Structure formats: C-alpha cells, structure tokens
XYZ file of C-alpha atoms in Angstrom:
578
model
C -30.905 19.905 71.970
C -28.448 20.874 74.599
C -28.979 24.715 73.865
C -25.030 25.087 74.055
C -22.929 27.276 71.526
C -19.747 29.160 71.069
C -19.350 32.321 72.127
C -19.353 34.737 69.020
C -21.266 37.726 67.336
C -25.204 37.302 66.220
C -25.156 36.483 62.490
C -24.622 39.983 60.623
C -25.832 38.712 57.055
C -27.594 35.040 55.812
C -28.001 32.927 52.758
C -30.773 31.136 52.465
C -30.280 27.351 50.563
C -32.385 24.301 50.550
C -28.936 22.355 51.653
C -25.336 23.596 53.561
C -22.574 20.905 52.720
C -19.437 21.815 55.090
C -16.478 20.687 54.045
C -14.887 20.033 50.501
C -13.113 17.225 51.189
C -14.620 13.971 48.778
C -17.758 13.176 50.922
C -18.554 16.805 51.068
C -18.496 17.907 47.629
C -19.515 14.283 45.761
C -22.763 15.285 48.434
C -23.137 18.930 46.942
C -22.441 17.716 43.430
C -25.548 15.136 43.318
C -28.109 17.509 45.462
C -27.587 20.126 43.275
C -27.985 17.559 39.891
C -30.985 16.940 41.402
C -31.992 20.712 41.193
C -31.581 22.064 45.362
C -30.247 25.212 46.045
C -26.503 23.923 47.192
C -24.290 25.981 49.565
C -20.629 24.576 49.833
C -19.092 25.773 52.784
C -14.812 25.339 53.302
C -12.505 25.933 56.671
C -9.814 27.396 53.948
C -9.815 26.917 50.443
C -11.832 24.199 48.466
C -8.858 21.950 48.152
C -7.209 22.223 51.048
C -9.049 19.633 52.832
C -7.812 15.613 54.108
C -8.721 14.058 50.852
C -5.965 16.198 49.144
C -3.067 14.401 51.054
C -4.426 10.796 50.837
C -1.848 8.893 49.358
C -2.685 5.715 48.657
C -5.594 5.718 47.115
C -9.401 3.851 47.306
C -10.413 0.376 47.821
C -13.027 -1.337 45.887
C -13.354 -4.544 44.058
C -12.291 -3.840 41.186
C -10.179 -6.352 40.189
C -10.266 -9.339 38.155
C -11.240 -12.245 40.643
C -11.501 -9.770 43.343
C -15.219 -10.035 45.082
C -17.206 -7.202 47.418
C -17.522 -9.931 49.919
C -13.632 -10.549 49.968
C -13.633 -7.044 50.495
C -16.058 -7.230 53.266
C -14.396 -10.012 55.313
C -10.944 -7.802 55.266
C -12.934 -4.986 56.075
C -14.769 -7.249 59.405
C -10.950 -8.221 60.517
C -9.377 -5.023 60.327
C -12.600 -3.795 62.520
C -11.797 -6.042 65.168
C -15.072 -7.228 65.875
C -16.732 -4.033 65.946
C -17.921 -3.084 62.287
C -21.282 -3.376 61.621
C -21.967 -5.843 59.009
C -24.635 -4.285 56.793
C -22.801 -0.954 57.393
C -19.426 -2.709 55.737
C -22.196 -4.967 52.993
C -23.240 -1.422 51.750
C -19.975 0.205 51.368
C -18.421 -2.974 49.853
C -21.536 -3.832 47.303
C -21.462 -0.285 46.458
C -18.023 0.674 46.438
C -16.867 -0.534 43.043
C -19.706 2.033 40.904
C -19.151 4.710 42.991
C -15.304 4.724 41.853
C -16.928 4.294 38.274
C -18.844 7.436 38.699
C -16.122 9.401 40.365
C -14.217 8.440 36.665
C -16.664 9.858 34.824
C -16.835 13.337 37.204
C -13.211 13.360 35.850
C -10.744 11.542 37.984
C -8.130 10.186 36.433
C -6.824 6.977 38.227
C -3.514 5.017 36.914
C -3.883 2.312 34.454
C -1.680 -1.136 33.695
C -0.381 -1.716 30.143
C -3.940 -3.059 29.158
C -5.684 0.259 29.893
C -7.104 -1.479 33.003
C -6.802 0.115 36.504
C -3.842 -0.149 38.025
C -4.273 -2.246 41.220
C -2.266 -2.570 44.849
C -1.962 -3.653 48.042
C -1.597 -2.350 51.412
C -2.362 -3.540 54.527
C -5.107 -5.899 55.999
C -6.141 -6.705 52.209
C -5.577 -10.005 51.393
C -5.850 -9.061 47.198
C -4.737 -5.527 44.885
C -7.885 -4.037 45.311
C -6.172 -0.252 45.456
C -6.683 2.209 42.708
C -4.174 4.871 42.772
C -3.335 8.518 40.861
C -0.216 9.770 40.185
C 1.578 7.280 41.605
C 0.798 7.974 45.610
C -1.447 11.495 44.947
C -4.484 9.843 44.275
C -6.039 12.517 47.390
C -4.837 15.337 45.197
C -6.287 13.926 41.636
C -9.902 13.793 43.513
C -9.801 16.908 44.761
C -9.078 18.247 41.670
C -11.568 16.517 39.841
C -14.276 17.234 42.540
C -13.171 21.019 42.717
C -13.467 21.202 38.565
C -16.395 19.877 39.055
C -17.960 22.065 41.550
C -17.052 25.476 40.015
C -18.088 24.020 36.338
C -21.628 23.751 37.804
C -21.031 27.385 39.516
C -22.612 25.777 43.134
C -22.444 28.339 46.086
C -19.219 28.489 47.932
C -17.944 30.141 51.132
C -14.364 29.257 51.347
C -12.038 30.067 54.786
C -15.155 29.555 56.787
C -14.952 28.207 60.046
C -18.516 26.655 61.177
C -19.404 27.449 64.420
C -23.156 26.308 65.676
C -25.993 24.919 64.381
C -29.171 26.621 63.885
C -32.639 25.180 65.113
C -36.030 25.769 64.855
C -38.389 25.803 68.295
C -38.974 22.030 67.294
C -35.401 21.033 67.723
C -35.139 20.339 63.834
C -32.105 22.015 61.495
C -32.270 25.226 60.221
C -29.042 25.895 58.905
C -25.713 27.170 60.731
C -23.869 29.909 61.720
C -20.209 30.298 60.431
C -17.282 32.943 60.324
C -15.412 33.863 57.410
C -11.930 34.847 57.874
C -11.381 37.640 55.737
C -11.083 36.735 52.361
C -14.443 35.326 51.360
C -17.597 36.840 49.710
C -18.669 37.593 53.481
C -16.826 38.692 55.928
C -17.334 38.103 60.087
C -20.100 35.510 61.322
C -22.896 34.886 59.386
C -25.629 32.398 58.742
C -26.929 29.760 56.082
C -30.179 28.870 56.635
C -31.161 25.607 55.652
C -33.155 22.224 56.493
C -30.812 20.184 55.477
C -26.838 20.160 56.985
C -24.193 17.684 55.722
C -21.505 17.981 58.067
C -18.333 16.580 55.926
C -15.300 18.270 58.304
C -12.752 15.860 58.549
C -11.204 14.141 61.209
C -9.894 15.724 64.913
C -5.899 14.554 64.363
C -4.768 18.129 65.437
C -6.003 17.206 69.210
C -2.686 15.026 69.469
C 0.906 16.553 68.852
C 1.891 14.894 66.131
C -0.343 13.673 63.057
C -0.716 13.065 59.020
C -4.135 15.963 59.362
C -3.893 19.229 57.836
C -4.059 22.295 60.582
C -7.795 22.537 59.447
C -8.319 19.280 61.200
C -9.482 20.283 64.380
C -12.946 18.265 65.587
C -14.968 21.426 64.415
C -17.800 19.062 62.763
C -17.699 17.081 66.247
C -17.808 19.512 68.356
C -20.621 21.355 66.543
C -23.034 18.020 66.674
C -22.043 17.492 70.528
C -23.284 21.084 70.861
C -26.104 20.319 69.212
C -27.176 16.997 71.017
C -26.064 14.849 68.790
C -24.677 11.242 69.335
C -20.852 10.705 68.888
C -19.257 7.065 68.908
C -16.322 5.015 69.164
C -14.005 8.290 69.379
C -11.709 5.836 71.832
C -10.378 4.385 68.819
C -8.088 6.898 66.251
C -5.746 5.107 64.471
C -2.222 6.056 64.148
C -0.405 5.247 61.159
C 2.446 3.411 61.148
C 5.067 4.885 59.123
C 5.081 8.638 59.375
C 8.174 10.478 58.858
C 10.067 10.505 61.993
C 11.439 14.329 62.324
C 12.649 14.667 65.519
C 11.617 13.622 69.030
C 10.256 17.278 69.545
C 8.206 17.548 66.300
C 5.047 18.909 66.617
C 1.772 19.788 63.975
C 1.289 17.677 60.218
C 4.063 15.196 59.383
C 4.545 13.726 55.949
C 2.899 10.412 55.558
C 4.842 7.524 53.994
C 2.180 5.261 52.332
C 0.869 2.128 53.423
C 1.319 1.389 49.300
C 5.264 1.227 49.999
C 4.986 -1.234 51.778
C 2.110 -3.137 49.275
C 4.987 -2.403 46.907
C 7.132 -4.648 48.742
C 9.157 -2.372 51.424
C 10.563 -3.607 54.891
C 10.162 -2.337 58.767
C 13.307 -3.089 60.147
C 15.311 -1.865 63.121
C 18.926 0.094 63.047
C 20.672 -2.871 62.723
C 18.556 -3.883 59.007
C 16.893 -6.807 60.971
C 12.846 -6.976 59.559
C 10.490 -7.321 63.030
C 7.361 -8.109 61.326
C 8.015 -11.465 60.014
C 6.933 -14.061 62.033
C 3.826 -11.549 64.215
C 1.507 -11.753 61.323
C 0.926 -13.640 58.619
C 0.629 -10.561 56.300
C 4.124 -8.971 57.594
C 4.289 -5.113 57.125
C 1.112 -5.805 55.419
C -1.322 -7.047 58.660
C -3.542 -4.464 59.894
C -2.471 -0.386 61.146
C -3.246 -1.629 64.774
C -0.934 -4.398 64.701
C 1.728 -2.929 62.543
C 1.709 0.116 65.021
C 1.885 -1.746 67.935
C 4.732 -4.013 66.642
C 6.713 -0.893 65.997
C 5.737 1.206 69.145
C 7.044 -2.756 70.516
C 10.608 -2.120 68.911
C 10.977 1.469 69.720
C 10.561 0.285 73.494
C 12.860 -2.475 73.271
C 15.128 -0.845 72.051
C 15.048 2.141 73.777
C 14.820 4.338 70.377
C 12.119 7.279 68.814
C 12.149 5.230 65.413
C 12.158 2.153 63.347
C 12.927 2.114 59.786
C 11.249 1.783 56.511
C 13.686 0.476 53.664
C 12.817 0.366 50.534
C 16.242 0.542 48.657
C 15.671 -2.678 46.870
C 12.860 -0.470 44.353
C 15.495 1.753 42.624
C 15.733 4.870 41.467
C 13.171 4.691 38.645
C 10.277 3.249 40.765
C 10.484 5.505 43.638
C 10.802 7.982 41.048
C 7.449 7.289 39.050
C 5.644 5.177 41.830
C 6.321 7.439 44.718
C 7.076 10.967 43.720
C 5.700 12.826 46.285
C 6.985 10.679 48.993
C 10.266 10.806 47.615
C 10.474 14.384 46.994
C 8.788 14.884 50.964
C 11.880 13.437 52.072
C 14.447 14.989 50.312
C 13.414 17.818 51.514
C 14.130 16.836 54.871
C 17.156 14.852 54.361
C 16.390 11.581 53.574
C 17.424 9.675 50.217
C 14.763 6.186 50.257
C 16.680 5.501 47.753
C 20.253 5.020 49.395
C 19.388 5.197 52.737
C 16.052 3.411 55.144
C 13.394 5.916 55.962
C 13.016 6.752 59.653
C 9.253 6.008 60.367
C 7.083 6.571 63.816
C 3.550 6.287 64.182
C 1.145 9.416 64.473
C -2.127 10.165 65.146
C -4.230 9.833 61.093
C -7.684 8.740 61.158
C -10.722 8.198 63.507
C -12.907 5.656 62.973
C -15.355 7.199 65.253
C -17.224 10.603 64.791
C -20.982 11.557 64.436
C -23.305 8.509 65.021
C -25.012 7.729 61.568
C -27.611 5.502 59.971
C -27.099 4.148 56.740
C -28.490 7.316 55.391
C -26.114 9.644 57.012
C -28.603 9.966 59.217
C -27.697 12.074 62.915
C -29.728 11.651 65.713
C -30.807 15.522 65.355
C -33.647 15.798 62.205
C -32.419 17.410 59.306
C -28.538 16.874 60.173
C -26.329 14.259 58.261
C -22.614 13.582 58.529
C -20.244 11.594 55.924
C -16.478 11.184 55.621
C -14.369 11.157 58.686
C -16.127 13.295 61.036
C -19.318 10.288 60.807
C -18.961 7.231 62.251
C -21.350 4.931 60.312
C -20.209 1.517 61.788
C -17.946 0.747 58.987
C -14.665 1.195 60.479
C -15.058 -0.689 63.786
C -12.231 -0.361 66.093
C -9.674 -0.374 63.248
C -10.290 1.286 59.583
C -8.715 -0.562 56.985
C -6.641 0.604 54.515
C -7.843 3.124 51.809
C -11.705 2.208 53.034
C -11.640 6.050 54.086
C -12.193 7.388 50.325
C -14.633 4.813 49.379
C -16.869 5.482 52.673
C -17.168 9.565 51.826
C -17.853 8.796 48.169
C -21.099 5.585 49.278
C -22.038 7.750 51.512
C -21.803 10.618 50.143
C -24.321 9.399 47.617
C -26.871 7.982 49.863
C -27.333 11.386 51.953
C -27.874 13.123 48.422
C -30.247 10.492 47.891
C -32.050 10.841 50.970
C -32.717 14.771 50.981
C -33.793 14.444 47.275
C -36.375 11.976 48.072
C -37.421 14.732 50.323
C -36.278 17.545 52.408
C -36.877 16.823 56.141
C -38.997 20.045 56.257
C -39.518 23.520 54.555
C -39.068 25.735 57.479
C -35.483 28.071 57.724
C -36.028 29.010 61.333
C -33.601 31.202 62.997
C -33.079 29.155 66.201
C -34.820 28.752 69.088
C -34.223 29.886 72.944
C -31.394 31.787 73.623
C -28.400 29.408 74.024
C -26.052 29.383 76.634
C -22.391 30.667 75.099
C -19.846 28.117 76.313
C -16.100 30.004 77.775
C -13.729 30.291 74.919
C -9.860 28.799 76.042
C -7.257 30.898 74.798
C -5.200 30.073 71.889
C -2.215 29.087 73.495
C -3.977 25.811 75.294
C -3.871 24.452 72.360
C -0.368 23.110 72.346
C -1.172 21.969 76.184
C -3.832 20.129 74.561
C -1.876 18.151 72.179
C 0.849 17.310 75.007
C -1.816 16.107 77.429
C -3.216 13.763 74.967
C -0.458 12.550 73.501
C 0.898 11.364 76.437
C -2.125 10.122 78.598
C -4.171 8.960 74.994
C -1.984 8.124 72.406
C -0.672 5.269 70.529
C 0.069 3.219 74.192
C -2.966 4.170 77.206
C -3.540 3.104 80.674
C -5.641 3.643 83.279
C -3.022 5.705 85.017
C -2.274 7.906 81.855
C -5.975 8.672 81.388
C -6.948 9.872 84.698
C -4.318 12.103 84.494
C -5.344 13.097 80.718
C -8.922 13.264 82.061
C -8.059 15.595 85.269
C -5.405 17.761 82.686
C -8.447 18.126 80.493
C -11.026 19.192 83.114
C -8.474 21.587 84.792
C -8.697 23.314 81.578
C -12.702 23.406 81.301
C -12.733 24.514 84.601
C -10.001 27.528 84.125
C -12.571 28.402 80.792
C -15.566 29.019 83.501
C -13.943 30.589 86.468
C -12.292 32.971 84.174
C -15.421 34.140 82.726
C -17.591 34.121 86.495
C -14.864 36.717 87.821
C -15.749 39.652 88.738
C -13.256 41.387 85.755
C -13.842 38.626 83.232
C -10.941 37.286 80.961
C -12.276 35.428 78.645
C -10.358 34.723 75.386
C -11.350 37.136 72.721
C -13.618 35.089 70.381
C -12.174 34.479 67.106
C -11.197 31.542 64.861
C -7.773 30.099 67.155
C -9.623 30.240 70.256
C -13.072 28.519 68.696
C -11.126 25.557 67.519
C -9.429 25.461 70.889
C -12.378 25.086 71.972
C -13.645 22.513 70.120
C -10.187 20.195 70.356
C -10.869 20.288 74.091
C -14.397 19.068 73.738
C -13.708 15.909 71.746
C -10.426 15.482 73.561
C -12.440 15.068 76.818
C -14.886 12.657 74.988
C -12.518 10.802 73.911
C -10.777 10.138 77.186
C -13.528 9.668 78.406
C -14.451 6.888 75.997
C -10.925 5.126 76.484
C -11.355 4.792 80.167
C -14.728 3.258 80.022
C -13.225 0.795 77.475
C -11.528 -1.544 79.642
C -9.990 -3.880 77.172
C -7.395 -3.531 74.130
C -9.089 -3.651 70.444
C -8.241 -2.800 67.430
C -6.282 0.838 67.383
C -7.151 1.092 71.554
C -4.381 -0.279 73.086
C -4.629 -0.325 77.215
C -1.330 -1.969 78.684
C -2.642 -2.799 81.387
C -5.602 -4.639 79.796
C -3.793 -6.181 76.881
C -6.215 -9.054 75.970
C -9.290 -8.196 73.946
C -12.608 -9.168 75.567
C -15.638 -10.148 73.342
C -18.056 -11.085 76.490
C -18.148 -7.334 77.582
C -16.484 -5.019 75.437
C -17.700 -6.382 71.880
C -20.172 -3.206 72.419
C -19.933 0.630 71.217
C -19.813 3.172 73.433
C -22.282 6.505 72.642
C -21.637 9.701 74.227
C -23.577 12.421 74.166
C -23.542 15.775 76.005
C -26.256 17.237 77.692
C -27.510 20.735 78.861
C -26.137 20.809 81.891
C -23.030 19.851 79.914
C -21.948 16.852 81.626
C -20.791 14.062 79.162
C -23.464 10.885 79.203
C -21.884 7.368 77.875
C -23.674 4.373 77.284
C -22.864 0.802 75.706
C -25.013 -0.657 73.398
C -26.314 -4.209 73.961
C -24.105 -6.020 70.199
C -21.736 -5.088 68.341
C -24.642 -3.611 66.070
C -24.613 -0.463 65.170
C -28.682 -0.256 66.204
C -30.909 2.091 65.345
C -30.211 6.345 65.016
C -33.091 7.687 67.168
C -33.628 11.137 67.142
C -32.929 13.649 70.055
C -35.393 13.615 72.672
C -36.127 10.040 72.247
C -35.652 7.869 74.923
C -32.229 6.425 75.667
C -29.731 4.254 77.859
C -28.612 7.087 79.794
C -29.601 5.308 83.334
C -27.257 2.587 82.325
C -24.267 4.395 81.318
C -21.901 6.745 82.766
C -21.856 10.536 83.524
C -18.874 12.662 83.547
C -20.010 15.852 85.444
C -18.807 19.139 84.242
C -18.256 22.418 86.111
C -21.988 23.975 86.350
C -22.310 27.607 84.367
C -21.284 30.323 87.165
C-alpha cells in the first residue's frame, strides 16, 4: 500500500455490504447482478446516474461467435492481430470461448438485440474481423439497449444504489487487504458529502480515462477515477501507453474540445468509404481489409492524409446507402449529425480521429484479480491482457460482460475475508490541482501524447505534467497555503493528472511503434525488445516505478508487498511531500 489519498473530509456516515461494485456501466452491474443472485449484500455505486455511463453510447454493438460458420478461434486469431503481438493468449481463449453464452445470458436479463428475417441475430462487420460476428440494437444503440436492460434489471431486484457518487480512496485494513471505499455524493443521492462503504470485496468497473485528452468519444464522467484510485492504493496499472483513437469521429471544428459524436465502425462494415476532399478512397491498396483493417491502421492512414494534405479532416461517405438505410440502420448517427449540419445522406461526413478506448488499465488475472487482496477491476478501467496494444472492434462489451461473470464467480466461491476494517495508518493527503488545470491537461496531452508521439513531444508532455505536480505541492508547503478547495472538479483533476503522467511515462519507455502507439521517430515495430508489457506502479514516496515483463505474457498478478522487478525497471521521481 502506498498510504496515499485525496484530500477530503473523514467519512461522515457508512454502509456496510459484503461487496461495492463502482460503476454501472455493463461490467459493473452484470457483476452486481450475479453476486447478489448468489445472495451477498450488493452496493452499486454510480459517478452520475445509473445509465449514464460508456456502455450507453457504444454504438456498434458486441462481438461473439455467433454466427453460422463463425468459430471462437476465428474470433481469437482477429482478436491476436488487432493486439499486435501483445494480447495474451489464454486471456483472448477465455473471452472468445466464453463470449458467445454470455451474450445468451445478457438476452435472457432482457436485451433485446436486432434480428434478420429468420428471427436469427442480426450480424455485421467492422473492422479487423474477418466474418459478421457483430450483434447490434436499434440499429447503432446497442450501448443504450444494455444499459437499459441492465438498469431494469438492477432496480427489479431492488440492489443498493448510490448514484452521482464520485469514489475517492480505498479503504484498508492494518493487513493491507480491502475494506471498502470512501466516496462523495454530489447532492442528490440518499447521502449527501463523503462517506464510506465498507466492504471486502471492491469491483472497480469506472470506465476508461478519454477526458485526459481534448477531444474524445467518453462521457465527462470519464476521467481515470478507477485508475487513479488503484495507483493510490498500490496497485499495478499496464499498457496505459496504448489508448486507441477512433477513426471516424465527427470532425467539429479545429478548436473542439470535450465528447464528440462517434460515427460507427458498423458504417463502414455496412459498406461506407474514407476518402479525401476530392472523393478519392485512401484505404484501398494499405490493407487488405480497406476501411475495415484494424483502428491503429485506419487511424494512422487518415492522420497520413490529413498531413499530406495539409487539412483537420478526411471524409466518411456513405451516400451510396440511401435515405431508408441510414434512416433505420443508423438513426442516431444520422440524427447526431443533423444536428450539427451534416446530411450523410447528400453530403460525406467530415471524420477525425479522437481519443475512445484504453486497452490498458488495472493489471488483472483472469479472475479480475488486482494485485491488492480483495480488489477486482472489469470493463475498461482493467487491463486483463485481452486487448494488447490494439482492442478490436466491439471486443469492449464482450470483455465487461466474461469478466464480469468470472469476478462474481470468484467472490461467491468465497469472500477474500470477513473483516470491514476502517483503514489503517493515517494516509498522507495528496495536493488537490485546481479545476481549471484541467483544460491545460487535455492540451498538454493532446499534443505531446496523442494520436502521433515522439520523443521530443513527450519530454515536453512529461516536464508540462510534472510542472503541474510540482505547482500542487509548493502551493500547499507555503506558508499561507492555497490549495484547491476539495470537491468533485478538483478530485478528478487530480486524478487525470495522475494517469496522464503514467501514461507518458509509459510511451517514452516504449521505444518502438505498435499497435495504437505510434512514435515517428521509431516507426518500425520491434518484437526482440518491445514484444513486452510495461507495469507501473506508484510507490509511497510517490515516485512512479516501471518495469517490463520478460514475454508478451500477461504473467502472474502477485499481490502487493510481494516481491517485484522494480531493480530492473525505471523510476520517475516525484517532488518529495514538503
């Protein structure tokens, strides 16, 4: 345990629960859903309300072998290419082999997916899958039909919740093991201020950390919280170098800033074109999937054309569908731009990548397993070795719902202990950074991290970053502190600049380009020393510790404490405490 926390208010009230799921998003709630089947005392807590999570604006939909001819280990080797060489195998065997009942039992919680003529599932494609292995709601609001049937679900079977509930810390007992968390609702919950669940057991289901760059497809909820908590905590983190940025987001202006509307990967499984201003397709001829190869590639090749040609955009066109199929296939796409302008139907959509999903997060075993007892992680905010350096398409929703179902499985074989301790120690507060770096945050790491990096761009990103930490601890050592007032914008603040500064980090260690980590000025990809994962982990004296495992392996999840590769790796010194 690193004995580090946020600065904020002892706990003023507590619930006491055998389990604390936070997040609602589909790894999160299918988790609370099955512990409390099996009988556990279930506390769901949200950031804002129960559906206003990522899964809600996933638009294509989830990828399993469903289909006729269609096998999990054609689903595994798309799965291995997309990753670049870095998924680990039995990681990708499990979600695969298990994939296709999960999607069964998410039917019968209620979902309703969309079905061919024959009352079959409707299948598609999109990219990196070689066969229509994509099942899809309401045309491209297959997010939004999960959530809803997850949500129904929850409040049929009355489980706990705490919505608008930012998590801050987690709770310990004098062995290091969980004991719950400390959180602050924001006004409108049952509670009100920062409280406490104390529990053995903590899924940590957050979401992903898009809002650390200036543009992205996350909600504004999406803000590294669930990382940030387990670096805290002492908790492994992996692979955070590579976040993928999805290739055709709606392009609304060179000075756009917070959640952009996605334009699905399906549209162009549906048979839609990139091409440039002058209608010429770029794509044909780089891959032999087209628009359809992998989100690294398809990014690159566009970031590729916007340099050429000296533009902000390329161009989606998908006029060739029609009226009707936009109309029933794409609704919400089409309606999103309308409402800023665009017609897909008479006119090419203006597309850019942003920042959408990262493949790295909390280090996991197959169990959802953290390398502090008692915690788990699932969904986006885990990294359990399936996504590699490059998460394929619509592998996202399947992972939180396998996943999901193994951590249930785990705690109700048996909790990790009975104890509810209240902590132990007193923890050192970290400096809270006031609201307003926020927006510096996103401009720093959007230009020294995004889609395009360098050595160049990251040392300045890195320096940027620790000029800001710095400023956070000399502030509070002065003799008339000014430290930001703690509260829910200056918390998250806080935690976008820890995992921004672990991910730099990360990306300068990695000396090669792979999969969605693209270093001009090391373009090739280099299996004899890079095929690795990097771990980072932060320590009391919060500097940030990265090592390299020995394969491509995931390896084992050994608990905190246990002895590690520390001597081998890399330390990134941090200010010491005034």
């Amino acid at each position: 345990m690193t004995g580090i926390r946020l600065t904020a208010p002892a706990p003023g009230w507590s619930i006491d629960a055998d389990v604390v799921v936070v997040g609602s998003g589909v790894a999160g709630l299918t988790t609370a859903l099955r512990c409390a089947a099996a009988g556990l005392a279930t506390v769901v807590v949200t950031k804002a309300r129960l559906d206003d999570g990522s899964t809600r604006w996933a638009q294509g939909g989830v990828a399993a072998a469903l289909g006729e001819g269609d096998t999990p280990q054609q689903h595994l080797d798309d799965t291995l290419v997309a990753g670049a060489g870095l998924c680990d195998e039995e990681a990708v065997r499990t979600l695969v082999t298990e994939g296709p009942d999960a999607v069964r039992r998410l039917i019968g919680t209620g979902a309703h997916f969309d079905t061919a003529d024959d009352g079959t599932i409707a299948l598609t494609r999109e990219g990196g899958h070689h066969r229509r292995r994509i099942a899809h709601a309401g045309g491209d609001a297959t997010g939004a039909e999960i959530s809803r049937a997850l949500v129904e679900a929850v409040r049929e079977a009355a489980l706990h919740t705490v919505e608008n509930a930012l998590v801050l810390d987690l709770l310990t007992d004098a062995e290091g093991r969980t004991a719950g968390v400390t959180l602050h609702v924001m006004g409108e919950g049952q509670h009100d201020g920062v409280g406490a669940v104390n529990a053995p057991a903590v899924i940590l289901a957050t979401g992903g950390m898009g809002q650390v760059f200036s543009a992205t497809t996350n909600p504004p909820v999406a803000t590294g919280d669930g990382v940030a908590l387990a670096l805290r905590a002492g908790a492994e983190v992996s692979d955070l170098e590579f976040v993928q940025f999805h290739p055709t987001v709606l392009f609304l202006g060179a000075g756009a800033e917070g959640q952009q509307p996605l334009v699905s990967e399906a549209v162009r499984g549906e048979g839609a074109h990139l091409v440039d201003a002058s209608g010429t397709r770029f794509m044909v001829g780089q891959h032999e999937l087209a628009e359809l190869a992998p989100r690294d590639i398809v990014a690159k090749a566009i970031t590729r054309q916007m340099q050429l040609h000296g533009t902000e955009h390329m161009y989606l066109d998908a006029r060739h569908f029609g009226a009707e199929m936009w109309e029933q296939r794409f609704p919400t796409i089409l309606a999103a731009c309308r409402a800023h302008g665009i017609d897909p139907v008479t006119e090419p959509i203006p597309i850019s990548p942003a920042a959408h999903h990262a493949s790295g997060g909390v280090r996991t075993d197959l169990r959802g397993r953290t390398t502090v007892p008692g915690l788990y992680a699932c969904g986006e905010v885990a990294c359990t070795g399936v996504h590699g350096a490059n998460r394929l398409a619509s592998n996202s929703l399947l992972e939180g719902l396998v996943f999901a179902e193994r951590i249930a499985a785990d705690i109700v074989e048996g909790l990790p202990w009975d104890g509810t301790g209240t902590g132990a120690g007193s923890p050192a507060p970290s400096p809270l950074l006031p609201p307003e770096s926020r927006s510096t945050i996103q401009r720093i790491m959007t230009r020294g991290a995004g889609v395009v990096r360098s050595a160049d761009s990251l040392a300045r990103a890195a320096d940027e970053l620790e000029d800001l930490h710095r400023s956070a601890f000399l502030k509070a050592g002065a003799a008339e502190p000014k430290d930001a007032v703690p509260g829910v914008e200056a918390w998250e603040v806080t935690n976008l600049l820890l995992v921004a500064r672990v991910l730099v980090a990360a990306a300068r260690r990695r000396e090669e380009t792979r999969g969605c980590h693209w270093r001009d000025d090391r373009p090739e990809r280099d299996d004899e020393n890079w095929r690795r994962h990097l771990v980072v982990r932060l320590t009391p004296d919060r500097r940030l510790v990265l090592r390299r495992t020995d394969t491509e392996a995931f390896g084992p999840v050994q608990p905190s404490g246990a002895p590690d590769c520390a001597a081998t790796g890399t330390t990134h010194p941090t200010p010491e405490e005034p």
